[in-house]
Amino acid sequence: MVAGFAPKRASNNTLRPVTIRQLINAEQPHPDADFIVDGAELGQLTFVAVVRNISRNATNIAYSVEDGTGQMEVRQWLDSSSDDTQKAAEIRQNVYVRVLGTLKSFQGRRSLSAGHMRAVVDYNEVLFHRLEAIHSHLQITRGTHGAPGTQADAGQGLIRGQPNDIGAYSGSNAQNVLDQYKSLDELPRRIMGIVTQEAENHHDGVHVNHIARILKNVDVSQVKSAVEDLSSEGYLYTAADDDHVLPTA
């Protein structure tokens, strides 16, 4: 890294689509520093890869995965009080998986700590992710300069009912939201629109009470239930705590 160069802060309220090669080549100024990709700090990330080996332990499952650009270990910690074990049973060797998590380094060896992991059922998602990773790289390195189609614009379009197109796993291409969420029921769809819009101003996550206030006439318990379902399906992820959420797209 060039002396005196301060890395850009990637927006913490988005999920960065990457390739494994980008993670292997990511810079880390010192052991406690955030990883840096394309000159931007790397927080939550996602990639699609194929599982080549599985090692099951009492407290976690280690997967060796590769995406054609490189190979990395993904470690998923198991919680006996949840259904993680059942979900892990769906992931097998030579199956493509979608991984959400954070990059870690221990004794010089990099791995991914998975917060969410699921099998890919449509190969189009593999191709889509590769395009998303390219788009994210170009947007960060070249910039958008406030061009139309930003995340805030997409969120406002959802609230106002404007016909925006929506991408499935965009960390930066949120102008494509509607197609992604049109299959959802009305309440989850409205929640996704609100979270997408409000995320820019709530880097620690959008609180469920805040969502309920915007929705009006919807009980907080209903919002919490819908948010939990959206989180388990990979649309949202928890931020500051379980009541603060951000969109994975």
PDB file of C-alpha atoms in Angstrom:
ATOM      1  CA  MET A   1       0.000   0.000   0.000  1.00  0.00           C
ATOM      2  CA  VAL A   2       1.230   3.482  -0.823  1.00  0.00           C
ATOM      3  CA  ALA A   3       2.523   5.363   2.237  1.00  0.00           C
ATOM      4  CA  GLY A   4      -0.006   7.864   3.515  1.00  0.00           C
ATOM      5  CA  PHE A   5      -2.821   6.284   1.543  1.00  0.00           C
ATOM      6  CA  ALA A   6      -6.011   5.963   3.573  1.00  0.00           C
ATOM      7  CA  PRO A   7      -8.280   3.140   2.399  1.00  0.00           C
ATOM      8  CA  LYS A   8     -11.804   4.064   1.461  1.00  0.00           C
ATOM      9  CA  ARG A   9     -14.447   2.912   3.899  1.00  0.00           C
ATOM     10  CA  ALA A  10     -16.708   0.533   2.063  1.00  0.00           C
ATOM     11  CA  SER A  11     -20.326   1.069   2.987  1.00  0.00           C
ATOM     12  CA  ASN A  12     -20.909  -1.146   6.036  1.00  0.00           C
ATOM     13  CA  ASN A  13     -24.572  -1.516   5.184  1.00  0.00           C
ATOM     14  CA  THR A  14     -23.951  -3.509   2.010  1.00  0.00           C
ATOM     15  CA  LEU A  15     -22.772  -7.008   1.296  1.00  0.00           C
ATOM     16  CA  ARG A  16     -19.728  -6.985  -0.985  1.00  0.00           C
ATOM     17  CA  PRO A  17     -19.739  -9.636  -3.738  1.00  0.00           C
ATOM     18  CA  VAL A  18     -16.190 -10.935  -4.259  1.00  0.00           C
ATOM     19  CA  THR A  19     -14.161 -13.758  -5.742  1.00  0.00           C
ATOM     20  CA  ILE A  20     -11.893 -15.982  -3.684  1.00  0.00           C
ATOM     21  CA  ARG A  21      -8.866 -14.576  -5.548  1.00  0.00           C
ATOM     22  CA  GLN A  22      -9.777 -11.109  -4.252  1.00  0.00           C
ATOM     23  CA  LEU A  23      -9.792 -12.488  -0.702  1.00  0.00           C
ATOM     24  CA  ILE A  24      -6.436 -14.202  -1.191  1.00  0.00           C
ATOM     25  CA  ASN A  25      -4.948 -10.964  -2.528  1.00  0.00           C
ATOM     26  CA  ALA A  26      -6.629  -8.690   0.046  1.00  0.00           C
ATOM     27  CA  GLU A  27      -4.233  -6.428   1.920  1.00  0.00           C
ATOM     28  CA  GLN A  28      -4.040  -6.232   5.700  1.00  0.00           C
ATOM     29  CA  PRO A  29      -1.766  -3.434   6.993  1.00  0.00           C
ATOM     30  CA  HIS A  30      -1.366  -5.132  10.392  1.00  0.00           C
ATOM     31  CA  PRO A  31      -2.879  -8.221  12.085  1.00  0.00           C
ATOM     32  CA  ASP A  32      -5.706  -6.294  13.771  1.00  0.00           C
ATOM     33  CA  ALA A  33      -6.568  -4.151  10.751  1.00  0.00           C
ATOM     34  CA  ASP A  34      -9.503  -4.629   8.406  1.00  0.00           C
ATOM     35  CA  PHE A  35      -8.775  -6.344   5.109  1.00  0.00           C
ATOM     36  CA  ILE A  36      -8.666  -4.079   2.077  1.00  0.00           C
ATOM     37  CA  VAL A  37      -9.846  -4.961  -1.444  1.00  0.00           C
ATOM     38  CA  ASP A  38      -9.696  -2.444  -4.297  1.00  0.00           C
ATOM     39  CA  GLY A  39      -8.543   0.206  -1.810  1.00  0.00           C
ATOM     40  CA  ALA A  40     -11.727  -0.176   0.273  1.00  0.00           C
ATOM     41  CA  GLU A  41     -12.146  -1.783   3.689  1.00  0.00           C
ATOM     42  CA  LEU A  42     -13.826  -5.156   3.476  1.00  0.00           C
ATOM     43  CA  GLY A  43     -16.648  -5.942   5.885  1.00  0.00           C
ATOM     44  CA  GLN A  44     -19.481  -8.368   5.188  1.00  0.00           C
ATOM     45  CA  LEU A  45     -18.914 -10.267   1.957  1.00  0.00           C
ATOM     46  CA  THR A  46     -20.475 -12.951  -0.182  1.00  0.00           C
ATOM     47  CA  PHE A  47     -19.314 -15.361  -2.848  1.00  0.00           C
ATOM     48  CA  VAL A  48     -20.499 -18.451  -4.703  1.00  0.00           C
ATOM     49  CA  ALA A  49     -18.220 -21.481  -4.849  1.00  0.00           C
ATOM     50  CA  VAL A  50     -18.282 -25.251  -5.142  1.00  0.00           C
ATOM     51  CA  VAL A  51     -17.566 -27.467  -2.112  1.00  0.00           C
ATOM     52  CA  ARG A  52     -14.601 -29.800  -2.622  1.00  0.00           C
ATOM     53  CA  ASN A  53     -14.118 -31.193   0.875  1.00  0.00           C
ATOM     54  CA  ILE A  54     -16.033 -31.262   4.183  1.00  0.00           C
ATOM     55  CA  SER A  55     -14.580 -31.774   7.662  1.00  0.00           C
ATOM     56  CA  ARG A  56     -17.120 -32.059  10.488  1.00  0.00           C
ATOM     57  CA  ASN A  57     -16.139 -31.246  14.067  1.00  0.00           C
ATOM     58  CA  ALA A  58     -18.053 -31.004  17.342  1.00  0.00           C
ATOM     59  CA  THR A  59     -18.347 -27.206  17.239  1.00  0.00           C
ATOM     60  CA  ASN A  60     -17.982 -26.366  13.555  1.00  0.00           C
ATOM     61  CA  ILE A  61     -17.877 -27.629  10.011  1.00  0.00           C
ATOM     62  CA  ALA A  62     -14.930 -26.721   7.767  1.00  0.00           C
ATOM     63  CA  TYR A  63     -15.539 -26.609   4.023  1.00  0.00           C
ATOM     64  CA  SER A  64     -12.838 -26.393   1.375  1.00  0.00           C
ATOM     65  CA  VAL A  65     -14.381 -24.410  -1.490  1.00  0.00           C
ATOM     66  CA  GLU A  66     -13.186 -23.046  -4.828  1.00  0.00           C
ATOM     67  CA  ASP A  67     -14.720 -20.754  -7.432  1.00  0.00           C
ATOM     68  CA  GLY A  68     -12.312 -21.067 -10.351  1.00  0.00           C
ATOM     69  CA  THR A  69     -10.177 -18.156  -9.119  1.00  0.00           C
ATOM     70  CA  GLY A  70      -8.830 -19.776  -5.969  1.00  0.00           C
ATOM     71  CA  GLN A  71      -9.522 -22.039  -3.011  1.00  0.00           C
ATOM     72  CA  MET A  72     -10.334 -21.160   0.610  1.00  0.00           C
ATOM     73  CA  GLU A  73     -11.593 -22.712   3.820  1.00  0.00           C
ATOM     74  CA  VAL A  74     -15.037 -21.707   5.061  1.00  0.00           C
ATOM     75  CA  ARG A  75     -15.810 -22.425   8.692  1.00  0.00           C
ATOM     76  CA  GLN A  76     -19.389 -22.551   9.928  1.00  0.00           C
ATOM     77  CA  TRP A  77     -19.836 -22.627  13.694  1.00  0.00           C
ATOM     78  CA  LEU A  78     -22.679 -24.768  14.970  1.00  0.00           C
ATOM     79  CA  ASP A  79     -25.173 -23.730  17.633  1.00  0.00           C
ATOM     80  CA  SER A  80     -26.954 -26.626  19.278  1.00  0.00           C
ATOM     81  CA  SER A  81     -29.902 -24.379  20.085  1.00  0.00           C
ATOM     82  CA  SER A  82     -30.550 -23.597  16.424  1.00  0.00           C
ATOM     83  CA  ASP A  83     -31.168 -25.587  13.278  1.00  0.00           C
ATOM     84  CA  ASP A  84     -27.668 -24.984  11.861  1.00  0.00           C
ATOM     85  CA  THR A  85     -26.919 -28.705  11.928  1.00  0.00           C
ATOM     86  CA  GLN A  86     -29.972 -29.489   9.825  1.00  0.00           C
ATOM     87  CA  LYS A  87     -29.113 -26.746   7.350  1.00  0.00           C
ATOM     88  CA  ALA A  88     -25.524 -27.988   7.097  1.00  0.00           C
ATOM     89  CA  ALA A  89     -26.807 -31.416   6.086  1.00  0.00           C
ATOM     90  CA  GLU A  90     -28.033 -29.905   2.803  1.00  0.00           C
ATOM     91  CA  ILE A  91     -24.485 -28.962   1.802  1.00  0.00           C
ATOM     92  CA  ARG A  92     -22.510 -31.743   0.140  1.00  0.00           C
ATOM     93  CA  GLN A  93     -19.326 -32.170  -1.883  1.00  0.00           C
ATOM     94  CA  ASN A  94     -19.385 -30.870  -5.468  1.00  0.00           C
ATOM     95  CA  VAL A  95     -22.413 -28.689  -4.743  1.00  0.00           C
ATOM     96  CA  TYR A  96     -22.365 -24.920  -5.301  1.00  0.00           C
ATOM     97  CA  VAL A  97     -23.022 -22.833  -2.208  1.00  0.00           C
ATOM     98  CA  ARG A  98     -23.761 -19.192  -1.444  1.00  0.00           C
ATOM     99  CA  VAL A  99     -21.624 -18.004   1.481  1.00  0.00           C
ATOM    100  CA  LEU A 100     -22.090 -14.827   3.545  1.00  0.00           C
ATOM    101  CA  GLY A 101     -19.522 -13.944   6.179  1.00  0.00           C
ATOM    102  CA  THR A 102     -16.291 -12.174   7.078  1.00  0.00           C
ATOM    103  CA  LEU A 103     -12.666 -12.798   6.199  1.00  0.00           C
ATOM    104  CA  LYS A 104     -10.455 -13.910   9.093  1.00  0.00           C
ATOM    105  CA  SER A 105      -6.755 -14.627   9.504  1.00  0.00           C
ATOM    106  CA  PHE A 106      -5.195 -16.916  12.108  1.00  0.00           C
ATOM    107  CA  GLN A 107      -1.463 -17.639  12.230  1.00  0.00           C
ATOM    108  CA  GLY A 108      -1.093 -16.308   8.704  1.00  0.00           C
ATOM    109  CA  ARG A 109      -3.822 -18.530   7.267  1.00  0.00           C
ATOM    110  CA  ARG A 110      -6.945 -16.924   5.839  1.00  0.00           C
ATOM    111  CA  SER A 111     -10.412 -18.403   6.080  1.00  0.00           C
ATOM    112  CA  LEU A 112     -13.997 -17.250   5.968  1.00  0.00           C
ATOM    113  CA  SER A 113     -16.214 -17.270   9.043  1.00  0.00           C
ATOM    114  CA  ALA A 114     -19.668 -17.977   7.620  1.00  0.00           C
ATOM    115  CA  GLY A 115     -22.676 -16.229   9.101  1.00  0.00           C
ATOM    116  CA  HIS A 116     -24.987 -17.811   6.541  1.00  0.00           C
ATOM    117  CA  MET A 117     -24.472 -20.612   4.051  1.00  0.00           C
ATOM    118  CA  ARG A 118     -26.872 -22.405   1.723  1.00  0.00           C
ATOM    119  CA  ALA A 119     -26.851 -24.616  -1.338  1.00  0.00           C
ATOM    120  CA  VAL A 120     -27.351 -22.958  -4.737  1.00  0.00           C
ATOM    121  CA  VAL A 121     -30.357 -24.404  -6.544  1.00  0.00           C
ATOM    122  CA  ASP A 122     -30.143 -22.400  -9.774  1.00  0.00           C
ATOM    123  CA  TYR A 123     -26.874 -22.278 -11.727  1.00  0.00           C
ATOM    124  CA  ASN A 124     -27.848 -18.820 -13.011  1.00  0.00           C
ATOM    125  CA  GLU A 125     -26.919 -17.585  -9.541  1.00  0.00           C
ATOM    126  CA  VAL A 126     -23.319 -18.680 -10.150  1.00  0.00           C
ATOM    127  CA  LEU A 127     -23.107 -16.631 -13.334  1.00  0.00           C
ATOM    128  CA  PHE A 128     -24.981 -13.726 -11.762  1.00  0.00           C
ATOM    129  CA  HIS A 129     -22.554 -13.572  -8.860  1.00  0.00           C
ATOM    130  CA  ARG A 130     -19.541 -13.426 -11.160  1.00  0.00           C
ATOM    131  CA  LEU A 131     -21.076 -10.449 -12.935  1.00  0.00           C
ATOM    132  CA  GLU A 132     -21.891  -8.832  -9.603  1.00  0.00           C
ATOM    133  CA  ALA A 133     -18.296  -9.232  -8.412  1.00  0.00           C
ATOM    134  CA  ILE A 134     -17.051  -7.569 -11.594  1.00  0.00           C
ATOM    135  CA  HIS A 135     -19.588  -4.759 -11.279  1.00  0.00           C
ATOM    136  CA  SER A 136     -18.676  -4.136  -7.636  1.00  0.00           C
ATOM    137  CA  HIS A 137     -14.958  -4.046  -8.485  1.00  0.00           C
ATOM    138  CA  LEU A 138     -15.527  -1.515 -11.284  1.00  0.00           C
ATOM    139  CA  GLN A 139     -17.842   0.635  -9.192  1.00  0.00           C
ATOM    140  CA  ILE A 140     -15.372   0.870  -6.311  1.00  0.00           C
ATOM    141  CA  THR A 141     -12.316   1.459  -8.492  1.00  0.00           C
ATOM    142  CA  ARG A 142     -13.992   3.850 -10.946  1.00  0.00           C
ATOM    143  CA  GLY A 143     -16.816   5.274  -8.827  1.00  0.00           C
ATOM    144  CA  THR A 144     -20.403   6.207  -9.655  1.00  0.00           C
ATOM    145  CA  HIS A 145     -20.250   9.914  -8.688  1.00  0.00           C
ATOM    146  CA  GLY A 146     -23.853   9.868  -7.485  1.00  0.00           C
ATOM    147  CA  ALA A 147     -25.229   8.484 -10.721  1.00  0.00           C
ATOM    148  CA  PRO A 148     -28.875   7.431 -10.867  1.00  0.00           C
ATOM    149  CA  GLY A 149     -29.541   3.904  -9.699  1.00  0.00           C
ATOM    150  CA  THR A 150     -27.838   4.167  -6.310  1.00  0.00           C
ATOM    151  CA  GLN A 151     -29.085   2.195  -3.346  1.00  0.00           C
ATOM    152  CA  ALA A 152     -30.987   5.144  -1.914  1.00  0.00           C
ATOM    153  CA  ASP A 153     -32.710   5.726  -5.267  1.00  0.00           C
ATOM    154  CA  ALA A 154     -33.782   2.099  -5.408  1.00  0.00           C
ATOM    155  CA  GLY A 155     -35.222   2.197  -1.901  1.00  0.00           C
ATOM    156  CA  GLN A 156     -37.223   5.316  -2.669  1.00  0.00           C
ATOM    157  CA  GLY A 157     -38.527   3.670  -5.831  1.00  0.00           C
ATOM    158  CA  LEU A 158     -39.796   0.739  -3.801  1.00  0.00           C
ATOM    159  CA  ILE A 159     -41.577   2.951  -1.305  1.00  0.00           C
ATOM    160  CA  ARG A 160     -43.146   5.048  -4.043  1.00  0.00           C
ATOM    161  CA  GLY A 161     -44.004   2.049  -6.177  1.00  0.00           C
ATOM    162  CA  GLN A 162     -41.795   3.116  -9.074  1.00  0.00           C
ATOM    163  CA  PRO A 163     -40.960   0.303 -11.533  1.00  0.00           C
ATOM    164  CA  ASN A 164     -37.328  -0.423 -10.665  1.00  0.00           C
ATOM    165  CA  ASP A 165     -35.539  -3.617 -11.686  1.00  0.00           C
ATOM    166  CA  ILE A 166     -33.962  -5.516  -8.716  1.00  0.00           C
ATOM    167  CA  GLY A 167     -30.846  -7.665  -8.449  1.00  0.00           C
ATOM    168  CA  ALA A 168     -30.623 -10.776  -6.330  1.00  0.00           C
ATOM    169  CA  TYR A 169     -27.398 -10.428  -4.391  1.00  0.00           C
ATOM    170  CA  SER A 170     -26.155  -6.937  -5.148  1.00  0.00           C
ATOM    171  CA  GLY A 171     -23.723  -5.373  -2.745  1.00  0.00           C
ATOM    172  CA  SER A 172     -23.752  -2.237  -4.861  1.00  0.00           C
ATOM    173  CA  ASN A 173     -26.276  -2.573  -7.689  1.00  0.00           C
ATOM    174  CA  ALA A 174     -29.510  -1.928  -5.847  1.00  0.00           C
ATOM    175  CA  GLN A 175     -31.361  -0.345  -8.738  1.00  0.00           C
ATOM    176  CA  ASN A 176     -32.592  -3.846  -9.545  1.00  0.00           C
ATOM    177  CA  VAL A 177     -34.614  -4.472  -6.351  1.00  0.00           C
ATOM    178  CA  LEU A 178     -38.174  -4.995  -7.524  1.00  0.00           C
ATOM    179  CA  ASP A 179     -37.608  -8.198  -9.511  1.00  0.00           C
ATOM    180  CA  GLN A 180     -35.853  -9.739  -6.496  1.00  0.00           C
ATOM    181  CA  TYR A 181     -38.640  -8.965  -4.053  1.00  0.00           C
ATOM    182  CA  LYS A 182     -41.760  -9.206  -6.202  1.00  0.00           C
ATOM    183  CA  SER A 183     -42.202 -12.866  -5.218  1.00  0.00           C
ATOM    184  CA  LEU A 184     -42.479 -11.902  -1.540  1.00  0.00           C
ATOM    185  CA  ASP A 185     -45.758 -11.281   0.223  1.00  0.00           C
ATOM    186  CA  GLU A 186     -46.807  -7.681   0.754  1.00  0.00           C
ATOM    187  CA  LEU A 187     -45.415  -7.160   4.284  1.00  0.00           C
ATOM    188  CA  PRO A 188     -41.954  -8.682   3.645  1.00  0.00           C
ATOM    189  CA  ARG A 189     -41.752  -6.759   0.369  1.00  0.00           C
ATOM    190  CA  ARG A 190     -42.574  -3.468   2.105  1.00  0.00           C
ATOM    191  CA  ILE A 191     -40.033  -4.224   4.838  1.00  0.00           C
ATOM    192  CA  MET A 192     -37.315  -4.855   2.257  1.00  0.00           C
ATOM    193  CA  GLY A 193     -38.155  -1.550   0.578  1.00  0.00           C
ATOM    194  CA  ILE A 194     -37.891   0.330   3.871  1.00  0.00           C
ATOM    195  CA  VAL A 195     -34.655  -1.337   4.964  1.00  0.00           C
ATOM    196  CA  THR A 196     -33.086  -0.728   1.560  1.00  0.00           C
ATOM    197  CA  GLN A 197     -34.021   2.951   1.727  1.00  0.00           C
ATOM    198  CA  GLU A 198     -33.083   3.530   5.350  1.00  0.00           C
ATOM    199  CA  ALA A 199     -29.804   1.556   5.349  1.00  0.00           C
ATOM    200  CA  GLU A 200     -27.723   4.480   4.080  1.00  0.00           C
ATOM    201  CA  ASN A 201     -28.517   6.441   7.256  1.00  0.00           C
ATOM    202  CA  HIS A 202     -28.355   3.519   9.694  1.00  0.00           C
ATOM    203  CA  HIS A 203     -24.941   1.913   9.374  1.00  0.00           C
ATOM    204  CA  ASP A 204     -25.502  -0.131  12.552  1.00  0.00           C
ATOM    205  CA  GLY A 205     -28.737  -1.505  11.116  1.00  0.00           C
ATOM    206  CA  VAL A 206     -32.362  -0.426  10.802  1.00  0.00           C
ATOM    207  CA  HIS A 207     -34.253  -1.134  14.040  1.00  0.00           C
ATOM    208  CA  VAL A 208     -37.467  -3.151  13.836  1.00  0.00           C
ATOM    209  CA  ASN A 209     -39.298  -0.438  15.803  1.00  0.00           C
ATOM    210  CA  HIS A 210     -38.244   2.114  13.189  1.00  0.00           C
ATOM    211  CA  ILE A 211     -39.576  -0.167  10.444  1.00  0.00           C
ATOM    212  CA  ALA A 212     -42.870  -0.550  12.315  1.00  0.00           C
ATOM    213  CA  ARG A 213     -43.225   3.233  12.701  1.00  0.00           C
ATOM    214  CA  ILE A 214     -42.824   3.726   8.963  1.00  0.00           C
ATOM    215  CA  LEU A 215     -45.230   0.919   8.114  1.00  0.00           C
ATOM    216  CA  LYS A 216     -47.921   2.190  10.524  1.00  0.00           C
ATOM    217  CA  ASN A 217     -50.850  -0.009  11.543  1.00  0.00           C
ATOM    218  CA  VAL A 218     -48.498  -3.013  11.723  1.00  0.00           C
ATOM    219  CA  ASP A 219     -47.651  -4.497  15.104  1.00  0.00           C
ATOM    220  CA  VAL A 220     -43.962  -4.676  16.050  1.00  0.00           C
ATOM    221  CA  SER A 221     -44.330  -8.411  16.708  1.00  0.00           C
ATOM    222  CA  GLN A 222     -45.453  -8.905  13.104  1.00  0.00           C
ATOM    223  CA  VAL A 223     -42.469  -6.922  11.882  1.00  0.00           C
ATOM    224  CA  LYS A 224     -40.081  -8.960  14.039  1.00  0.00           C
ATOM    225  CA  SER A 225     -41.537 -12.211  12.768  1.00  0.00           C
ATOM    226  CA  ALA A 226     -41.252 -11.094   9.135  1.00  0.00           C
ATOM    227  CA  VAL A 227     -37.698  -9.831   9.718  1.00  0.00           C
ATOM    228  CA  GLU A 228     -36.695 -13.183  11.214  1.00  0.00           C
ATOM    229  CA  ASP A 229     -38.085 -14.983   8.171  1.00  0.00           C
ATOM    230  CA  LEU A 230     -36.278 -12.607   5.789  1.00  0.00           C
ATOM    231  CA  SER A 231     -33.028 -13.120   7.713  1.00  0.00           C
ATOM    232  CA  SER A 232     -33.306 -16.913   7.609  1.00  0.00           C
ATOM    233  CA  GLU A 233     -33.940 -16.722   3.861  1.00  0.00           C
ATOM    234  CA  GLY A 234     -30.860 -14.551   3.298  1.00  0.00           C
ATOM    235  CA  TYR A 235     -32.584 -11.259   2.420  1.00  0.00           C
ATOM    236  CA  LEU A 236     -31.441  -9.530   5.636  1.00  0.00           C
ATOM    237  CA  TYR A 237     -28.617  -9.940   8.113  1.00  0.00           C
ATOM    238  CA  THR A 238     -28.348  -8.758  11.713  1.00  0.00           C
ATOM    239  CA  ALA A 239     -26.071  -5.791  12.444  1.00  0.00           C
ATOM    240  CA  ALA A 240     -25.663  -4.184  15.895  1.00  0.00           C
ATOM    241  CA  ASP A 241     -27.986  -6.783  17.459  1.00  0.00           C
ATOM    242  CA  ASP A 242     -30.921  -9.014  16.552  1.00  0.00           C
ATOM    243  CA  ASP A 243     -33.264  -6.012  16.304  1.00  0.00           C
ATOM    244  CA  HIS A 244     -31.039  -4.122  13.843  1.00  0.00           C
ATOM    245  CA  VAL A 245     -30.954  -5.446  10.282  1.00  0.00           C
ATOM    246  CA  LEU A 246     -29.438  -4.545   6.936  1.00  0.00           C
ATOM    247  CA  PRO A 247     -30.113  -5.844   3.425  1.00  0.00           C
ATOM    248  CA  THR A 248     -27.813  -8.425   1.898  1.00  0.00           C
ATOM    249  CA  ALA A 249     -28.589  -6.867  -1.474  1.00  0.00           C
TER     250      ALA A 249
END
